[in-house]
């Protein structure tokens, strides 16, 4: 089983509660799905050619058409999960920032569509993005990415305790 590497940035903001920015996967295979059809902006990289943080920054911009907003990069670590034809090791950083989802101009990918037609069609990497509270995000994120929601909460709780702002 091959191991692929991916890196991403999970934006978060504190409004009435904690919210994260997720993207709904684009293309015809995901068009009618909602549960487990959203993702942290991320993408693959080759570890001997690019550092994970640089890949996370590049992939965020490719997927959303916008740069990562300024802010502290909080490492949320790695998770490994099954992905398609192998395993994926995902490395994610969280950044506290606001971003208007209506400003997103997603990158695109090509795939044969309809299947076995011999025709290539172009689709957006994500077809929409939204700020979601953690309960909604838990339902909408793919299973392999869900641990990052708890890691973000744990980090913020520990930071509040250290600051004495509990």
mmCIF file with all atom_site columns, N, CA, C and O in Angstrom, residues 26-79:
data_model
loop_
_atom_site.group_PDB
_atom_site.id
_atom_site.type_symbol
_atom_site.label_atom_id
_atom_site.label_alt_id
_atom_site.label_comp_id
_atom_site.label_asym_id
_atom_site.label_entity_id
_atom_site.label_seq_id
_atom_site.pdbx_PDB_ins_code
_atom_site.Cartn_x
_atom_site.Cartn_y
_atom_site.Cartn_z
_atom_site.occupancy
_atom_site.B_iso_or_equiv
_atom_site.pdbx_formal_charge
_atom_site.auth_seq_id
_atom_site.auth_comp_id
_atom_site.auth_asym_id
_atom_site.auth_atom_id
_atom_site.pdbx_PDB_model_num
ATOM 1   N N  . UNK A 1 26 ? -15.209 19.286 -4.950  1.00 0.00 ? 26 UNK A N  1
ATOM 2   C CA . UNK A 1 26 ? -15.794 19.552 -6.251  1.00 0.00 ? 26 UNK A CA 1
ATOM 3   C C  . UNK A 1 26 ? -15.826 18.322 -7.138  1.00 0.00 ? 26 UNK A C  1
ATOM 4   O O  . UNK A 1 26 ? -15.269 17.279 -6.807  1.00 0.00 ? 26 UNK A O  1
ATOM 5   N N  . UNK A 1 27 ? -16.494 18.461 -8.248  1.00 0.00 ? 27 UNK A N  1
ATOM 6   C CA . UNK A 1 27 ? -16.574 17.380 -9.217  1.00 0.00 ? 27 UNK A CA 1
ATOM 7   C C  . UNK A 1 27 ? -17.864 16.591 -9.083  1.00 0.00 ? 27 UNK A C  1
ATOM 8   O O  . UNK A 1 27 ? -18.560 16.665 -8.082  1.00 0.00 ? 27 UNK A O  1
ATOM 9   N N  . UNK A 1 28 ? -18.156 15.825 -10.113 1.00 0.00 ? 28 UNK A N  1
ATOM 10  C CA . UNK A 1 28 ? -19.442 15.124 -10.174 1.00 0.00 ? 28 UNK A CA 1
ATOM 11  C C  . UNK A 1 28 ? -19.616 14.027 -9.128  1.00 0.00 ? 28 UNK A C  1
ATOM 12  O O  . UNK A 1 28 ? -20.740 13.714 -8.742  1.00 0.00 ? 28 UNK A O  1
ATOM 13  N N  . UNK A 1 29 ? -18.532 13.455 -8.639  1.00 0.00 ? 29 UNK A N  1
ATOM 14  C CA . UNK A 1 29 ? -18.653 12.376 -7.658  1.00 0.00 ? 29 UNK A CA 1
ATOM 15  C C  . UNK A 1 29 ? -19.149 12.878 -6.296  1.00 0.00 ? 29 UNK A C  1
ATOM 16  O O  . UNK A 1 29 ? -19.681 12.108 -5.508  1.00 0.00 ? 29 UNK A O  1
ATOM 17  N N  . UNK A 1 30 ? -18.968 14.162 -6.019  1.00 0.00 ? 30 UNK A N  1
ATOM 18  C CA . UNK A 1 30 ? -19.330 14.730 -4.716  1.00 0.00 ? 30 UNK A CA 1
ATOM 19  C C  . UNK A 1 30 ? -20.532 15.664 -4.789  1.00 0.00 ? 30 UNK A C  1
ATOM 20  O O  . UNK A 1 30 ? -21.007 16.148 -3.767  1.00 0.00 ? 30 UNK A O  1
ATOM 21  N N  . UNK A 1 31 ? -21.032 15.926 -5.974  1.00 0.00 ? 31 UNK A N  1
ATOM 22  C CA . UNK A 1 31 ? -22.048 16.964 -6.177  1.00 0.00 ? 31 UNK A CA 1
ATOM 23  C C  . UNK A 1 31 ? -23.292 16.792 -5.315  1.00 0.00 ? 31 UNK A C  1
ATOM 24  O O  . UNK A 1 31 ? -23.841 17.774 -4.814  1.00 0.00 ? 31 UNK A O  1
ATOM 25  N N  . UNK A 1 32 ? -23.741 15.584 -5.116  1.00 0.00 ? 32 UNK A N  1
ATOM 26  C CA . UNK A 1 32 ? -24.982 15.361 -4.363  1.00 0.00 ? 32 UNK A CA 1
ATOM 27  C C  . UNK A 1 32 ? -24.726 14.865 -2.946  1.00 0.00 ? 32 UNK A C  1
ATOM 28  O O  . UNK A 1 32 ? -25.650 14.421 -2.256  1.00 0.00 ? 32 UNK A O  1
ATOM 29  N N  . UNK A 1 33 ? -23.482 14.922 -2.500  1.00 0.00 ? 33 UNK A N  1
ATOM 30  C CA . UNK A 1 33 ? -23.132 14.453 -1.153  1.00 0.00 ? 33 UNK A CA 1
ATOM 31  C C  . UNK A 1 33 ? -22.811 15.645 -0.263  1.00 0.00 ? 33 UNK A C  1
ATOM 32  O O  . UNK A 1 33 ? -22.304 16.663 -0.725  1.00 0.00 ? 33 UNK A O  1
ATOM 33  N N  . UNK A 1 34 ? -23.124 15.492 1.014   1.00 0.00 ? 34 UNK A N  1
ATOM 34  C CA . UNK A 1 34 ? -22.806 16.546 1.980   1.00 0.00 ? 34 UNK A CA 1
ATOM 35  C C  . UNK A 1 34 ? -22.029 15.964 3.169   1.00 0.00 ? 34 UNK A C  1
ATOM 36  O O  . UNK A 1 34 ? -20.950 16.430 3.491   1.00 0.00 ? 34 UNK A O  1
ATOM 37  N N  . UNK A 1 35 ? -22.579 14.946 3.810   1.00 0.00 ? 35 UNK A N  1
ATOM 38  C CA . UNK A 1 35 ? -21.884 14.326 4.944   1.00 0.00 ? 35 UNK A CA 1
ATOM 39  C C  . UNK A 1 35 ? -20.590 13.690 4.458   1.00 0.00 ? 35 UNK A C  1
ATOM 40  O O  . UNK A 1 35 ? -20.575 12.986 3.445   1.00 0.00 ? 35 UNK A O  1
ATOM 41  N N  . UNK A 1 36 ? -19.497 13.979 5.144   1.00 0.00 ? 36 UNK A N  1
ATOM 42  C CA . UNK A 1 36 ? -18.160 13.465 4.826   1.00 0.00 ? 36 UNK A CA 1
ATOM 43  C C  . UNK A 1 36 ? -17.686 13.869 3.427   1.00 0.00 ? 36 UNK A C  1
ATOM 44  O O  . UNK A 1 36 ? -16.836 13.214 2.839   1.00 0.00 ? 36 UNK A O  1
ATOM 45  N N  . UNK A 1 37 ? -18.226 14.962 2.897   1.00 0.00 ? 37 UNK A N  1
ATOM 46  C CA . UNK A 1 37 ? -17.848 15.431 1.556   1.00 0.00 ? 37 UNK A CA 1
ATOM 47  C C  . UNK A 1 37 ? -17.144 16.784 1.604   1.00 0.00 ? 37 UNK A C  1
ATOM 48  O O  . UNK A 1 37 ? -17.007 17.446 0.582   1.00 0.00 ? 37 UNK A O  1
ATOM 49  N N  . UNK A 1 38 ? -16.716 17.207 2.791   1.00 0.00 ? 38 UNK A N  1
ATOM 50  C CA . UNK A 1 38 ? -16.018 18.476 2.971   1.00 0.00 ? 38 UNK A CA 1
ATOM 51  C C  . UNK A 1 38 ? -14.598 18.184 3.427   1.00 0.00 ? 38 UNK A C  1
ATOM 52  O O  . UNK A 1 38 ? -14.307 17.110 3.961   1.00 0.00 ? 38 UNK A O  1
ATOM 53  N N  . UNK A 1 39 ? -13.722 19.150 3.234   1.00 0.00 ? 39 UNK A N  1
ATOM 54  C CA . UNK A 1 39 ? -12.311 18.920 3.527   1.00 0.00 ? 39 UNK A CA 1
ATOM 55  C C  . UNK A 1 39 ? -11.631 20.188 4.029   1.00 0.00 ? 39 UNK A C  1
ATOM 56  O O  . UNK A 1 39 ? -12.033 21.305 3.711   1.00 0.00 ? 39 UNK A O  1
ATOM 57  N N  . UNK A 1 40 ? -10.589 19.972 4.798   1.00 0.00 ? 40 UNK A N  1
ATOM 58  C CA . UNK A 1 40 ? -9.645  21.036 5.117   1.00 0.00 ? 40 UNK A CA 1
ATOM 59  C C  . UNK A 1 40 ? -8.932  21.372 3.805   1.00 0.00 ? 40 UNK A C  1
ATOM 60  O O  . UNK A 1 40 ? -8.565  20.453 3.061   1.00 0.00 ? 40 UNK A O  1
ATOM 61  N N  . UNK A 1 41 ? -8.722  22.646 3.471   1.00 0.00 ? 41 UNK A N  1
ATOM 62  C CA . UNK A 1 41 ? -7.947  22.961 2.259   1.00 0.00 ? 41 UNK A CA 1
ATOM 63  C C  . UNK A 1 41 ? -6.550  22.347 2.359   1.00 0.00 ? 41 UNK A C  1
ATOM 64  O O  . UNK A 1 41 ? -5.772  22.687 3.253   1.00 0.00 ? 41 UNK A O  1
ATOM 65  N N  . UNK A 1 42 ? -6.258  21.420 1.466   1.00 0.00 ? 42 UNK A N  1
ATOM 66  C CA . UNK A 1 42 ? -5.018  20.655 1.544   1.00 0.00 ? 42 UNK A CA 1
ATOM 67  C C  . UNK A 1 42 ? -4.691  20.068 0.187   1.00 0.00 ? 42 UNK A C  1
ATOM 68  O O  . UNK A 1 42 ? -5.505  20.118 -0.728  1.00 0.00 ? 42 UNK A O  1
ATOM 69  N N  . UNK A 1 43 ? -3.518  19.483 0.089   1.00 0.00 ? 43 UNK A N  1
ATOM 70  C CA . UNK A 1 43 ? -3.147  18.812 -1.140  1.00 0.00 ? 43 UNK A CA 1
ATOM 71  C C  . UNK A 1 43 ? -1.858  18.049 -0.986  1.00 0.00 ? 43 UNK A C  1
ATOM 72  O O  . UNK A 1 43 ? -1.149  18.180 0.019   1.00 0.00 ? 43 UNK A O  1
ATOM 73  N N  . UNK A 1 44 ? -1.562  17.263 -1.984  1.00 0.00 ? 44 UNK A N  1
ATOM 74  C CA . UNK A 1 44 ? -0.402  16.384 -1.929  1.00 0.00 ? 44 UNK A CA 1
ATOM 75  C C  . UNK A 1 44 ? 0.893   17.105 -2.272  1.00 0.00 ? 44 UNK A C  1
ATOM 76  O O  . UNK A 1 44 ? 0.889   18.127 -2.951  1.00 0.00 ? 44 UNK A O  1
ATOM 77  N N  . UNK A 1 45 ? 1.974   16.524 -1.776  1.00 0.00 ? 45 UNK A N  1
ATOM 78  C CA . UNK A 1 45 ? 3.326   17.016 -2.056  1.00 0.00 ? 45 UNK A CA 1
ATOM 79  C C  . UNK A 1 45 ? 4.289   15.846 -1.977  1.00 0.00 ? 45 UNK A C  1
ATOM 80  O O  . UNK A 1 45 ? 3.958   14.775 -1.455  1.00 0.00 ? 45 UNK A O  1
ATOM 81  N N  . UNK A 1 46 ? 5.482   16.049 -2.506  1.00 0.00 ? 46 UNK A N  1
ATOM 82  C CA . UNK A 1 46 ? 6.559   15.059 -2.429  1.00 0.00 ? 46 UNK A CA 1
ATOM 83  C C  . UNK A 1 46 ? 7.518   15.497 -1.328  1.00 0.00 ? 46 UNK A C  1
ATOM 84  O O  . UNK A 1 46 ? 8.135   16.565 -1.433  1.00 0.00 ? 46 UNK A O  1
ATOM 85  N N  . UNK A 1 47 ? 7.657   14.696 -0.251  1.00 0.00 ? 47 UNK A N  1
ATOM 86  C CA . UNK A 1 47 ? 8.467   15.126 0.896   1.00 0.00 ? 47 UNK A CA 1
ATOM 87  C C  . UNK A 1 47 ? 9.939   15.369 0.588   1.00 0.00 ? 47 UNK A C  1
ATOM 88  O O  . UNK A 1 47 ? 10.582  16.159 1.270   1.00 0.00 ? 47 UNK A O  1
ATOM 89  N N  . UNK A 1 48 ? 10.475  14.742 -0.454  1.00 0.00 ? 48 UNK A N  1
ATOM 90  C CA . UNK A 1 48 ? 11.881  14.998 -0.787  1.00 0.00 ? 48 UNK A CA 1
ATOM 91  C C  . UNK A 1 48 ? 12.046  16.226 -1.689  1.00 0.00 ? 48 UNK A C  1
ATOM 92  O O  . UNK A 1 48 ? 13.159  16.620 -1.998  1.00 0.00 ? 48 UNK A O  1
ATOM 93  N N  . UNK A 1 49 ? 10.911  16.858 -2.075  1.00 0.00 ? 49 UNK A N  1
ATOM 94  C CA . UNK A 1 49 ? 10.972  18.038 -2.931  1.00 0.00 ? 49 UNK A CA 1
ATOM 95  C C  . UNK A 1 49 ? 10.431  19.301 -2.272  1.00 0.00 ? 49 UNK A C  1
ATOM 96  O O  . UNK A 1 49 ? 10.721  20.404 -2.738  1.00 0.00 ? 49 UNK A O  1
ATOM 97  N N  . UNK A 1 50 ? 9.632   19.147 -1.212  1.00 0.00 ? 50 UNK A N  1
ATOM 98  C CA . UNK A 1 50 ? 8.965   20.305 -0.625  1.00 0.00 ? 50 UNK A CA 1
ATOM 99  C C  . UNK A 1 50 ? 8.712   20.045 0.855   1.00 0.00 ? 50 UNK A C  1
ATOM 100 O O  . UNK A 1 50 ? 8.393   18.920 1.244   1.00 0.00 ? 50 UNK A O  1
ATOM 101 N N  . UNK A 1 51 ? 8.847   21.078 1.665   1.00 0.00 ? 51 UNK A N  1
ATOM 102 C CA . UNK A 1 51 ? 8.540   20.977 3.092   1.00 0.00 ? 51 UNK A CA 1
ATOM 103 C C  . UNK A 1 51 ? 7.022   21.010 3.290   1.00 0.00 ? 51 UNK A C  1
ATOM 104 O O  . UNK A 1 51 ? 6.309   21.690 2.538   1.00 0.00 ? 51 UNK A O  1
ATOM 105 N N  . UNK A 1 52 ? 6.493   20.308 4.299   1.00 0.00 ? 52 UNK A N  1
ATOM 106 C CA . UNK A 1 52 ? 5.041   20.262 4.509   1.00 0.00 ? 52 UNK A CA 1
ATOM 107 C C  . UNK A 1 52 ? 4.389   21.637 4.666   1.00 0.00 ? 52 UNK A C  1
ATOM 108 O O  . UNK A 1 52 ? 3.319   21.877 4.102   1.00 0.00 ? 52 UNK A O  1
ATOM 109 N N  . UNK A 1 53 ? 5.031   22.548 5.395   1.00 0.00 ? 53 UNK A N  1
ATOM 110 C CA . UNK A 1 53 ? 4.412   23.862 5.596   1.00 0.00 ? 53 UNK A CA 1
ATOM 111 C C  . UNK A 1 53 ? 4.321   24.643 4.286   1.00 0.00 ? 53 UNK A C  1
ATOM 112 O O  . UNK A 1 53 ? 3.314   25.290 4.007   1.00 0.00 ? 53 UNK A O  1
ATOM 113 N N  . UNK A 1 54 ? 5.365   24.564 3.471   1.00 0.00 ? 54 UNK A N  1
ATOM 114 C CA . UNK A 1 54 ? 5.330   25.232 2.171   1.00 0.00 ? 54 UNK A CA 1
ATOM 115 C C  . UNK A 1 54 ? 4.244   24.611 1.292   1.00 0.00 ? 54 UNK A C  1
ATOM 116 O O  . UNK A 1 54 ? 3.526   25.316 0.578   1.00 0.00 ? 54 UNK A O  1
ATOM 117 N N  . UNK A 1 55 ? 4.103   23.290 1.359   1.00 0.00 ? 55 UNK A N  1
ATOM 118 C CA . UNK A 1 55 ? 3.058   22.613 0.586   1.00 0.00 ? 55 UNK A CA 1
ATOM 119 C C  . UNK A 1 55 ? 1.674   23.031 1.078   1.00 0.00 ? 55 UNK A C  1
ATOM 120 O O  . UNK A 1 55 ? 0.768   23.255 0.269   1.00 0.00 ? 55 UNK A O  1
ATOM 121 N N  . UNK A 1 56 ? 1.500   23.152 2.392   1.00 0.00 ? 56 UNK A N  1
ATOM 122 C CA . UNK A 1 56 ? 0.210   23.571 2.950   1.00 0.00 ? 56 UNK A CA 1
ATOM 123 C C  . UNK A 1 56 ? -0.161  24.956 2.442   1.00 0.00 ? 56 UNK A C  1
ATOM 124 O O  . UNK A 1 56 ? -1.304  25.194 2.031   1.00 0.00 ? 56 UNK A O  1
ATOM 125 N N  . UNK A 1 57 ? 0.800   25.870 2.448   1.00 0.00 ? 57 UNK A N  1
ATOM 126 C CA . UNK A 1 57 ? 0.561   27.236 1.955   1.00 0.00 ? 57 UNK A CA 1
ATOM 127 C C  . UNK A 1 57 ? 0.203   27.221 0.459   1.00 0.00 ? 57 UNK A C  1
ATOM 128 O O  . UNK A 1 57 ? -0.758  27.849 0.025   1.00 0.00 ? 57 UNK A O  1
ATOM 129 N N  . UNK A 1 58 ? 0.968   26.468 -0.323  1.00 0.00 ? 58 UNK A N  1
ATOM 130 C CA . UNK A 1 58 ? 0.734   26.390 -1.762  1.00 0.00 ? 58 UNK A CA 1
ATOM 131 C C  . UNK A 1 58 ? -0.629  25.776 -2.065  1.00 0.00 ? 58 UNK A C  1
ATOM 132 O O  . UNK A 1 58 ? -1.406  26.303 -2.877  1.00 0.00 ? 58 UNK A O  1
ATOM 133 N N  . UNK A 1 59 ? -0.947  24.696 -1.394  1.00 0.00 ? 59 UNK A N  1
ATOM 134 C CA . UNK A 1 59 ? -2.215  24.006 -1.659  1.00 0.00 ? 59 UNK A CA 1
ATOM 135 C C  . UNK A 1 59 ? -3.422  24.837 -1.232  1.00 0.00 ? 59 UNK A C  1
ATOM 136 O O  . UNK A 1 59 ? -4.448  24.822 -1.900  1.00 0.00 ? 59 UNK A O  1
ATOM 137 N N  . UNK A 1 60 ? -3.312  25.552 -0.125  1.00 0.00 ? 60 UNK A N  1
ATOM 138 C CA . UNK A 1 60 ? -4.403  26.438 0.304   1.00 0.00 ? 60 UNK A CA 1
ATOM 139 C C  . UNK A 1 60 ? -4.701  27.439 -0.807  1.00 0.00 ? 60 UNK A C  1
ATOM 140 O O  . UNK A 1 60 ? -5.851  27.631 -1.202  1.00 0.00 ? 60 UNK A O  1
ATOM 141 N N  . UNK A 1 61 ? -3.644  28.054 -1.336  1.00 0.00 ? 61 UNK A N  1
ATOM 142 C CA . UNK A 1 61 ? -3.808  29.049 -2.399  1.00 0.00 ? 61 UNK A CA 1
ATOM 143 C C  . UNK A 1 61 ? -4.352  28.410 -3.671  1.00 0.00 ? 61 UNK A C  1
ATOM 144 O O  . UNK A 1 61 ? -5.229  28.978 -4.327  1.00 0.00 ? 61 UNK A O  1
ATOM 145 N N  . UNK A 1 62 ? -3.856  27.217 -4.022  1.00 0.00 ? 62 UNK A N  1
ATOM 146 C CA . UNK A 1 62 ? -4.362  26.540 -5.224  1.00 0.00 ? 62 UNK A CA 1
ATOM 147 C C  . UNK A 1 62 ? -5.834  26.187 -5.083  1.00 0.00 ? 62 UNK A C  1
ATOM 148 O O  . UNK A 1 62 ? -6.602  26.344 -6.024  1.00 0.00 ? 62 UNK A O  1
ATOM 149 N N  . UNK A 1 63 ? -6.232  25.691 -3.927  1.00 0.00 ? 63 UNK A N  1
ATOM 150 C CA . UNK A 1 63 ? -7.616  25.247 -3.750  1.00 0.00 ? 63 UNK A CA 1
ATOM 151 C C  . UNK A 1 63 ? -8.599  26.403 -3.616  1.00 0.00 ? 63 UNK A C  1
ATOM 152 O O  . UNK A 1 63 ? -9.721  26.318 -4.091  1.00 0.00 ? 63 UNK A O  1
ATOM 153 N N  . UNK A 1 64 ? -8.188  27.477 -2.940  1.00 0.00 ? 64 UNK A N  1
ATOM 154 C CA . UNK A 1 64 ? -9.118  28.569 -2.664  1.00 0.00 ? 64 UNK A CA 1
ATOM 155 C C  . UNK A 1 64 ? -8.896  29.801 -3.534  1.00 0.00 ? 64 UNK A C  1
ATOM 156 O O  . UNK A 1 64 ? -9.736  30.706 -3.555  1.00 0.00 ? 64 UNK A O  1
ATOM 157 N N  . UNK A 1 65 ? -7.760  29.873 -4.200  1.00 0.00 ? 65 UNK A N  1
ATOM 158 C CA . UNK A 1 65 ? -7.475  31.042 -5.025  1.00 0.00 ? 65 UNK A CA 1
ATOM 159 C C  . UNK A 1 65 ? -7.130  32.271 -4.209  1.00 0.00 ? 65 UNK A C  1
ATOM 160 O O  . UNK A 1 65 ? -7.111  33.383 -4.737  1.00 0.00 ? 65 UNK A O  1
ATOM 161 N N  . UNK A 1 66 ? -6.858  32.087 -2.933  1.00 0.00 ? 66 UNK A N  1
ATOM 162 C CA . UNK A 1 66 ? -6.498  33.177 -2.015  1.00 0.00 ? 66 UNK A CA 1
ATOM 163 C C  . UNK A 1 66 ? -5.317  32.724 -1.172  1.00 0.00 ? 66 UNK A C  1
ATOM 164 O O  . UNK A 1 66 ? -5.199  31.536 -0.857  1.00 0.00 ? 66 UNK A O  1
ATOM 165 N N  . UNK A 1 67 ? -4.448  33.660 -0.773  1.00 0.00 ? 67 UNK A N  1
ATOM 166 C CA . UNK A 1 67 ? -3.338  33.276 0.094   1.00 0.00 ? 67 UNK A CA 1
ATOM 167 C C  . UNK A 1 67 ? -3.822  32.964 1.510   1.00 0.00 ? 67 UNK A C  1
ATOM 168 O O  . UNK A 1 67 ? -4.906  33.391 1.922   1.00 0.00 ? 67 UNK A O  1
ATOM 169 N N  . UNK A 1 68 ? -3.006  32.231 2.244   1.00 0.00 ? 68 UNK A N  1
ATOM 170 C CA . UNK A 1 68 ? -3.298  31.994 3.655   1.00 0.00 ? 68 UNK A CA 1
ATOM 171 C C  . UNK A 1 68 ? -3.252  33.344 4.359   1.00 0.00 ? 68 UNK A C  1
ATOM 172 O O  . UNK A 1 68 ? -2.276  34.085 4.222   1.00 0.00 ? 68 UNK A O  1
ATOM 173 N N  . UNK A 1 69 ? -4.304  33.699 5.098   1.00 0.00 ? 69 UNK A N  1
ATOM 174 C CA . UNK A 1 69 ? -4.274  34.976 5.826   1.00 0.00 ? 69 UNK A CA 1
ATOM 175 C C  . UNK A 1 69 ? -3.144  34.998 6.846   1.00 0.00 ? 69 UNK A C  1
ATOM 176 O O  . UNK A 1 69 ? -2.679  33.949 7.306   1.00 0.00 ? 69 UNK A O  1
ATOM 177 N N  . UNK A 1 70 ? -2.721  36.208 7.197   1.00 0.00 ? 70 UNK A N  1
ATOM 178 C CA . UNK A 1 70 ? -1.686  36.358 8.220   1.00 0.00 ? 70 UNK A CA 1
ATOM 179 C C  . UNK A 1 70 ? -2.190  35.825 9.548   1.00 0.00 ? 70 UNK A C  1
ATOM 180 O O  . UNK A 1 70 ? -3.366  35.960 9.881   1.00 0.00 ? 70 UNK A O  1
ATOM 181 N N  . UNK A 1 71 ? -1.274  35.244 10.298  1.00 0.00 ? 71 UNK A N  1
ATOM 182 C CA . UNK A 1 71 ? -1.603  34.733 11.616  1.00 0.00 ? 71 UNK A CA 1
ATOM 183 C C  . UNK A 1 71 ? -0.584  33.689 12.035  1.00 0.00 ? 71 UNK A C  1
ATOM 184 O O  . UNK A 1 71 ? 0.214   33.212 11.215  1.00 0.00 ? 71 UNK A O  1
ATOM 185 N N  . UNK A 1 72 ? -0.625  33.350 13.304  1.00 0.00 ? 72 UNK A N  1
ATOM 186 C CA . UNK A 1 72 ? 0.276   32.331 13.842  1.00 0.00 ? 72 UNK A CA 1
ATOM 187 C C  . UNK A 1 72 ? -0.118  30.963 13.284  1.00 0.00 ? 72 UNK A C  1
ATOM 188 O O  . UNK A 1 72 ? -1.293  30.602 13.267  1.00 0.00 ? 72 UNK A O  1
ATOM 189 N N  . UNK A 1 73 ? 0.871   30.198 12.848  1.00 0.00 ? 73 UNK A N  1
ATOM 190 C CA . UNK A 1 73 ? 0.641   28.833 12.371  1.00 0.00 ? 73 UNK A CA 1
ATOM 191 C C  . UNK A 1 73 ? 0.769   27.889 13.562  1.00 0.00 ? 73 UNK A C  1
ATOM 192 O O  . UNK A 1 73 ? 1.843   27.754 14.141  1.00 0.00 ? 73 UNK A O  1
ATOM 193 N N  . UNK A 1 74 ? -0.329  27.260 13.928  1.00 0.00 ? 74 UNK A N  1
ATOM 194 C CA . UNK A 1 74 ? -0.372  26.349 15.072  1.00 0.00 ? 74 UNK A CA 1
ATOM 195 C C  . UNK A 1 74 ? -0.293  24.921 14.541  1.00 0.00 ? 74 UNK A C  1
ATOM 196 O O  . UNK A 1 74 ? -1.200  24.467 13.839  1.00 0.00 ? 74 UNK A O  1
ATOM 197 N N  . UNK A 1 75 ? 0.787   24.197 14.859  1.00 0.00 ? 75 UNK A N  1
ATOM 198 C CA . UNK A 1 75 ? 0.895   22.828 14.345  1.00 0.00 ? 75 UNK A CA 1
ATOM 199 C C  . UNK A 1 75 ? -0.117  21.900 15.022  1.00 0.00 ? 75 UNK A C  1
ATOM 200 O O  . UNK A 1 75 ? -0.195  21.850 16.244  1.00 0.00 ? 75 UNK A O  1
ATOM 201 N N  . UNK A 1 76 ? -0.893  21.189 14.203  1.00 0.00 ? 76 UNK A N  1
ATOM 202 C CA . UNK A 1 76 ? -1.860  20.224 14.718  1.00 0.00 ? 76 UNK A CA 1
ATOM 203 C C  . UNK A 1 76 ? -1.419  18.784 14.460  1.00 0.00 ? 76 UNK A C  1
ATOM 204 O O  . UNK A 1 76 ? -2.151  17.846 14.755  1.00 0.00 ? 76 UNK A O  1
ATOM 205 N N  . UNK A 1 77 ? -0.226  18.617 13.913  1.00 0.00 ? 77 UNK A N  1
ATOM 206 C CA . UNK A 1 77 ? 0.342   17.286 13.756  1.00 0.00 ? 77 UNK A CA 1
ATOM 207 C C  . UNK A 1 77 ? -0.132  16.538 12.526  1.00 0.00 ? 77 UNK A C  1
ATOM 208 O O  . UNK A 1 77 ? -0.699  17.103 11.599  1.00 0.00 ? 77 UNK A O  1
ATOM 209 N N  . UNK A 1 78 ? 0.142   15.223 12.561  1.00 0.00 ? 78 UNK A N  1
ATOM 210 C CA . UNK A 1 78 ? -0.138  14.335 11.435  1.00 0.00 ? 78 UNK A CA 1
ATOM 211 C C  . UNK A 1 78 ? -1.250  13.360 11.797  1.00 0.00 ? 78 UNK A C  1
ATOM 212 O O  . UNK A 1 78 ? -1.403  12.994 12.961  1.00 0.00 ? 78 UNK A O  1
ATOM 213 N N  . UNK A 1 79 ? -1.975  12.928 10.788  1.00 0.00 ? 79 UNK A N  1
ATOM 214 C CA . UNK A 1 79 ? -2.855  11.765 10.891  1.00 0.00 ? 79 UNK A CA 1
ATOM 215 C C  . UNK A 1 79 ? -2.636  10.932 9.634   1.00 0.00 ? 79 UNK A C  1
ATOM 216 O O  . UNK A 1 79 ? -2.282  11.462 8.578   1.00 0.00 ? 79 UNK A O  1
#
